[in-house]
Short mmCIF file of C-alpha atoms in Angstrom, two decimals:
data_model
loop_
_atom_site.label_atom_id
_atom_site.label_comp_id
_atom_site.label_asym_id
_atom_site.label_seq_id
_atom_site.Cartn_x
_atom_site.Cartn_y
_atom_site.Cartn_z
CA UNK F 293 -15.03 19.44 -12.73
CA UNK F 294 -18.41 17.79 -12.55
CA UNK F 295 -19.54 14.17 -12.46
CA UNK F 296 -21.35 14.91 -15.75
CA UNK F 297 -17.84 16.68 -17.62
CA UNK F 298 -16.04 13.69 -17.05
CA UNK F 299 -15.87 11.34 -19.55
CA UNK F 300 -15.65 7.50 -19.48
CA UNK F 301 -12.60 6.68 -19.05
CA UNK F 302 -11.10 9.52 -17.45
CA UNK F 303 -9.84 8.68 -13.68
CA UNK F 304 -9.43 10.67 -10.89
CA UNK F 305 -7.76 9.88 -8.28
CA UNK F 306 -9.39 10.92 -4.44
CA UNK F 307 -6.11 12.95 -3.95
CA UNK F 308 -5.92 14.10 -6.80
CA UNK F 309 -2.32 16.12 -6.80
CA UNK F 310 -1.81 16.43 -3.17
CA UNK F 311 1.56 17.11 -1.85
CA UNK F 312 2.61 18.73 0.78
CA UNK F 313 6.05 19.20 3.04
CA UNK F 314 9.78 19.95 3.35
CA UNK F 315 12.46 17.79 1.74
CA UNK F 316 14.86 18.37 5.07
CA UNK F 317 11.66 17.05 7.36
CA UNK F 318 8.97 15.20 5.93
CA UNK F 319 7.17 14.88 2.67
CA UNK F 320 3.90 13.99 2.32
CA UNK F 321 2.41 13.59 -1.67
CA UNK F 322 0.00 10.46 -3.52
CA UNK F 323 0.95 8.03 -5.48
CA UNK F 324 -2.48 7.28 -7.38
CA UNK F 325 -3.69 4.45 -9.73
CA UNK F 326 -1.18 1.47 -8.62
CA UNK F 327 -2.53 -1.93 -9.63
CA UNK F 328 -3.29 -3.85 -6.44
CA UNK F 329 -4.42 -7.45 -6.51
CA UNK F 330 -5.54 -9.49 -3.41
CA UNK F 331 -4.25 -12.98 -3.57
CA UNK F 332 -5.52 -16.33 -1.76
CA UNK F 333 -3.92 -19.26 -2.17
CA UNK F 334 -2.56 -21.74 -0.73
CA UNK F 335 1.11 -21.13 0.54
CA UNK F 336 2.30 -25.16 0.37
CA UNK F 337 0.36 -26.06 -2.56
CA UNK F 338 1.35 -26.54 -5.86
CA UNK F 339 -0.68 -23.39 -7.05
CA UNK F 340 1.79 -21.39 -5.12
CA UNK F 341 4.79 -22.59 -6.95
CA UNK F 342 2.67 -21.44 -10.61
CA UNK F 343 1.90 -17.84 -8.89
CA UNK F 344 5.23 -17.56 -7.89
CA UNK F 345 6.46 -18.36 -11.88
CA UNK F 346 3.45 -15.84 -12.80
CA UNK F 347 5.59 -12.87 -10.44
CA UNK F 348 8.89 -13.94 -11.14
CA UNK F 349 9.43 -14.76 -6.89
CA UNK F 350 8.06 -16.71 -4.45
CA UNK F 351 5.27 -15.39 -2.24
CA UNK F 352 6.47 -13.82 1.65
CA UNK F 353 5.54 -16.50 3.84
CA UNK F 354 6.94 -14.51 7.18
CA UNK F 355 4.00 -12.18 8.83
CA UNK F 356 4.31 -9.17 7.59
CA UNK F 357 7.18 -8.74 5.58
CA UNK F 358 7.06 -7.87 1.48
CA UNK F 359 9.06 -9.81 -1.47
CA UNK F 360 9.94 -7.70 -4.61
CA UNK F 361 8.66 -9.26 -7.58
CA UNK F 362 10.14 -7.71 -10.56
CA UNK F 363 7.89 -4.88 -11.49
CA UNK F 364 5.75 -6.15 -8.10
CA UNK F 365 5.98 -6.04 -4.60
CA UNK F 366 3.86 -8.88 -2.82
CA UNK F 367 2.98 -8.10 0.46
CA UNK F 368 1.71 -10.84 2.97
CA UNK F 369 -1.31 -9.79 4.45
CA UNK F 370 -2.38 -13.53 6.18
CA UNK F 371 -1.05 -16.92 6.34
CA UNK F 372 -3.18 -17.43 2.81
CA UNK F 373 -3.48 -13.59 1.98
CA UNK F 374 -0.78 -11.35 -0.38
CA UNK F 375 -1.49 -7.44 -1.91
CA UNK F 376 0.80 -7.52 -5.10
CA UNK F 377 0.98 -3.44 -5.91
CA UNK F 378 2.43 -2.42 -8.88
CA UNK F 379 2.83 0.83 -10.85
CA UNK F 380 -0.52 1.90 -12.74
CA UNK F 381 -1.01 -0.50 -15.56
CA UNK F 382 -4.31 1.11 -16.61
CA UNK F 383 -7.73 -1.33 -16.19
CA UNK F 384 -6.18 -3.33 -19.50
CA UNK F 385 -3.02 -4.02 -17.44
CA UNK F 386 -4.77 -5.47 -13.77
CA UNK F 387 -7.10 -7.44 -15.88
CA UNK F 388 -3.97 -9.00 -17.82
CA UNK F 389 -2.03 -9.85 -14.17
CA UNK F 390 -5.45 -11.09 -12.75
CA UNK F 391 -6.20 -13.24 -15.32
CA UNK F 392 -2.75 -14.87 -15.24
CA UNK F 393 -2.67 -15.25 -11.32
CA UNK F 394 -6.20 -17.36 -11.92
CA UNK F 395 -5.08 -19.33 -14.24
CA UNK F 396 -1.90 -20.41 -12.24
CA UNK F 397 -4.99 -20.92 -9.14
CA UNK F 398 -5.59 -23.88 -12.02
CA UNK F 399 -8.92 -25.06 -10.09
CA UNK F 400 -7.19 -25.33 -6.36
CA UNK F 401 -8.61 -23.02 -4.11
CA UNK F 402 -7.97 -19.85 -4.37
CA UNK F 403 -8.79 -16.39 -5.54
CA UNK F 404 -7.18 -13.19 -7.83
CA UNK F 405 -9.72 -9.81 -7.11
CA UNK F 406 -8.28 -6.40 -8.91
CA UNK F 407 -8.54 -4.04 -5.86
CA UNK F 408 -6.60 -1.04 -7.05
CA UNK F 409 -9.88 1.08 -7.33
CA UNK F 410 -10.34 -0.03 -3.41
CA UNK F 411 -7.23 1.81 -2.52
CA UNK F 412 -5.44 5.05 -3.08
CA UNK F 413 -1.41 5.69 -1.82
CA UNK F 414 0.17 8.24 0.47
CA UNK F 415 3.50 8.10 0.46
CA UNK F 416 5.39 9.57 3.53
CA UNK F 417 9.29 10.14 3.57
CA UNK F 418 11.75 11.99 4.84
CA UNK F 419 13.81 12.79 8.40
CA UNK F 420 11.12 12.61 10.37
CA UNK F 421 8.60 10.96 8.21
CA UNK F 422 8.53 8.13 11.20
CA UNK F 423 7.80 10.91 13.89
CA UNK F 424 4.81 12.17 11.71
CA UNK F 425 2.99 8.59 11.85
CA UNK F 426 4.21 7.67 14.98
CA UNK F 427 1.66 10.46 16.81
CA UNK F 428 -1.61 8.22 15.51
CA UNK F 429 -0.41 4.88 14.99
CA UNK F 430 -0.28 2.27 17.62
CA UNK F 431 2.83 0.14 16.52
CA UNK F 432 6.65 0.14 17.02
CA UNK F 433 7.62 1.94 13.97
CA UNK F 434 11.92 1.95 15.69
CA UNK F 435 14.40 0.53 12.82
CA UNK F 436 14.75 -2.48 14.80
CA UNK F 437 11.48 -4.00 14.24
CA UNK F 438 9.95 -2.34 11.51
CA UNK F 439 12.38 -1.41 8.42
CA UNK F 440 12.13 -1.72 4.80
CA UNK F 441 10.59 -4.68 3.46
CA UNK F 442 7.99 -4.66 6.33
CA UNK F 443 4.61 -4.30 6.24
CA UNK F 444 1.17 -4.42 8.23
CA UNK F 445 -2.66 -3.83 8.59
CA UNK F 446 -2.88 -1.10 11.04
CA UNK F 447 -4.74 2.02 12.04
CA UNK F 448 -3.31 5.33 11.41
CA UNK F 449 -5.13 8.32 13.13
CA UNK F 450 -8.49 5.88 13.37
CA UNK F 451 -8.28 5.38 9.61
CA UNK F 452 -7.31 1.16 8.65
CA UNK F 453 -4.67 1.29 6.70
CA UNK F 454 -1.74 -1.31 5.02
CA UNK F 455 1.60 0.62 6.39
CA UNK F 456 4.59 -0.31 4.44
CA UNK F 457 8.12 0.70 4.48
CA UNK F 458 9.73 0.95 1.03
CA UNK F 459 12.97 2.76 1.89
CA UNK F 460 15.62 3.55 5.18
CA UNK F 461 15.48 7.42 4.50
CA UNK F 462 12.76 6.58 6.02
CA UNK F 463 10.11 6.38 3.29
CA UNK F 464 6.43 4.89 3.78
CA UNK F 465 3.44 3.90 1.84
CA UNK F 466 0.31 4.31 3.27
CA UNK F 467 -2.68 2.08 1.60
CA UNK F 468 -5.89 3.67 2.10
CA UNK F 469 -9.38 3.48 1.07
CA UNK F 470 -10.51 6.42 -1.24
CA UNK F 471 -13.05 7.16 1.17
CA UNK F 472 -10.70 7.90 4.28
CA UNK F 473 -8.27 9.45 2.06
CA UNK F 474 -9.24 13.25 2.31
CA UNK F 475 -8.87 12.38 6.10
CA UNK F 476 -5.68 11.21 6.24
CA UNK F 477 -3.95 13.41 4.00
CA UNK F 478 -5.41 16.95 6.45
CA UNK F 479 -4.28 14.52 9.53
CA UNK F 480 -0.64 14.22 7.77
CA UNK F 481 -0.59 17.24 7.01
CA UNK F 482 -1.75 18.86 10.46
CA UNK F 483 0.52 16.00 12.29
CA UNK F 484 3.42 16.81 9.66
CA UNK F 485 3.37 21.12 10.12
CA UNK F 486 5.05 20.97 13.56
CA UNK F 487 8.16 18.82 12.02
CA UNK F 488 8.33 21.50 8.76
CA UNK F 489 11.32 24.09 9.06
#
């Protein structure tokens, strides 16, 4: 398909369908289009509190851990800096959760920016789904540190990525930029074939 047979309002996603592995070692496929907003505020002030009410839980406060927030997760990115992801909810949808995380900012300082366009998922799982991103990225990915409900800004194979773990089995998300998505997905895959049965 070419730029000009696409129609406004179409989306395509810089995956677009890719999946890739064995269910007994490691699967590799996208998850495209989840609403992602970057949140600043302050953590002790009162704008908190009416975010918080706006997600239906408080905002992660620990370094690098992730609070589920009904249909949201809220990862903490910095001591004033969350990611809530959500499923796709369409342009309509992140405009709707933006405008009610600015109007619980209420004039403190404080920002709401719709960055799900910024971003594009890979989602990782399986057996040895930690052995796969273990050979290009630099942290301790062992159960005892870094389990589900963690999170972190990270390379992976020279890409920046936000690594989180959504599930024991294990399962990962990898946030991406579109552009370094073609990348990673050919280094998961090449870093993935010597773990396939």
């Amino acid at each position: 398909m070419t730029v000009e047979q696409l129609t406004l309002g179409e989306r395509r996603s810089p995956l677009s369908g890719f999946q890739t592995g064995s269910p007994e070692t490691v699967q590799l496929a996208e998850v495209p289009f989840l609403t992602m907003v970057n949140l600043r505020v302050d953590p002790a002030g009162p704008a908190a509190r009416r975010v918080a009410s706006v997600l239906g839980a408080g905002l992660p406060t620990e370094p690098n851990t992730v609070v589920a927030a009904g249909a949201y997760a809220v990862l903490w990115l910095g001591p004033d800096e969350w990611l809530v992801v959500g499923p796709d909810a369409g342009v309509a949808g992140a405009a709707a959760l933006v405008s009610s995380l600015r109007e619980a900012l209420d004039g403190e300082r404080g920002s709401a920016v719709d960055v799900s366009a910024n971003r594009t998922t890979i989602e990782v799982g399986g057996p040895r789904a930690r052995d796969v991103l273990e050979n290009g990225c630099p942290l301790d990915l062992h159960p005892r540190v870094f389990h589900p409900g963690r999170c972190a800004q990270t390379v992976l194979a020279r890409a920046q990525v936000v690594l989180w773990q959504t599930g024991s089995e294990p399962t990962y998300r990898l946030l991406v930029r579109g552009s370094f998505a073609a990348y990673l997905s050919a280094w998961l895959a090449d870093a993935a074939r010597e773990h396939l049965l």
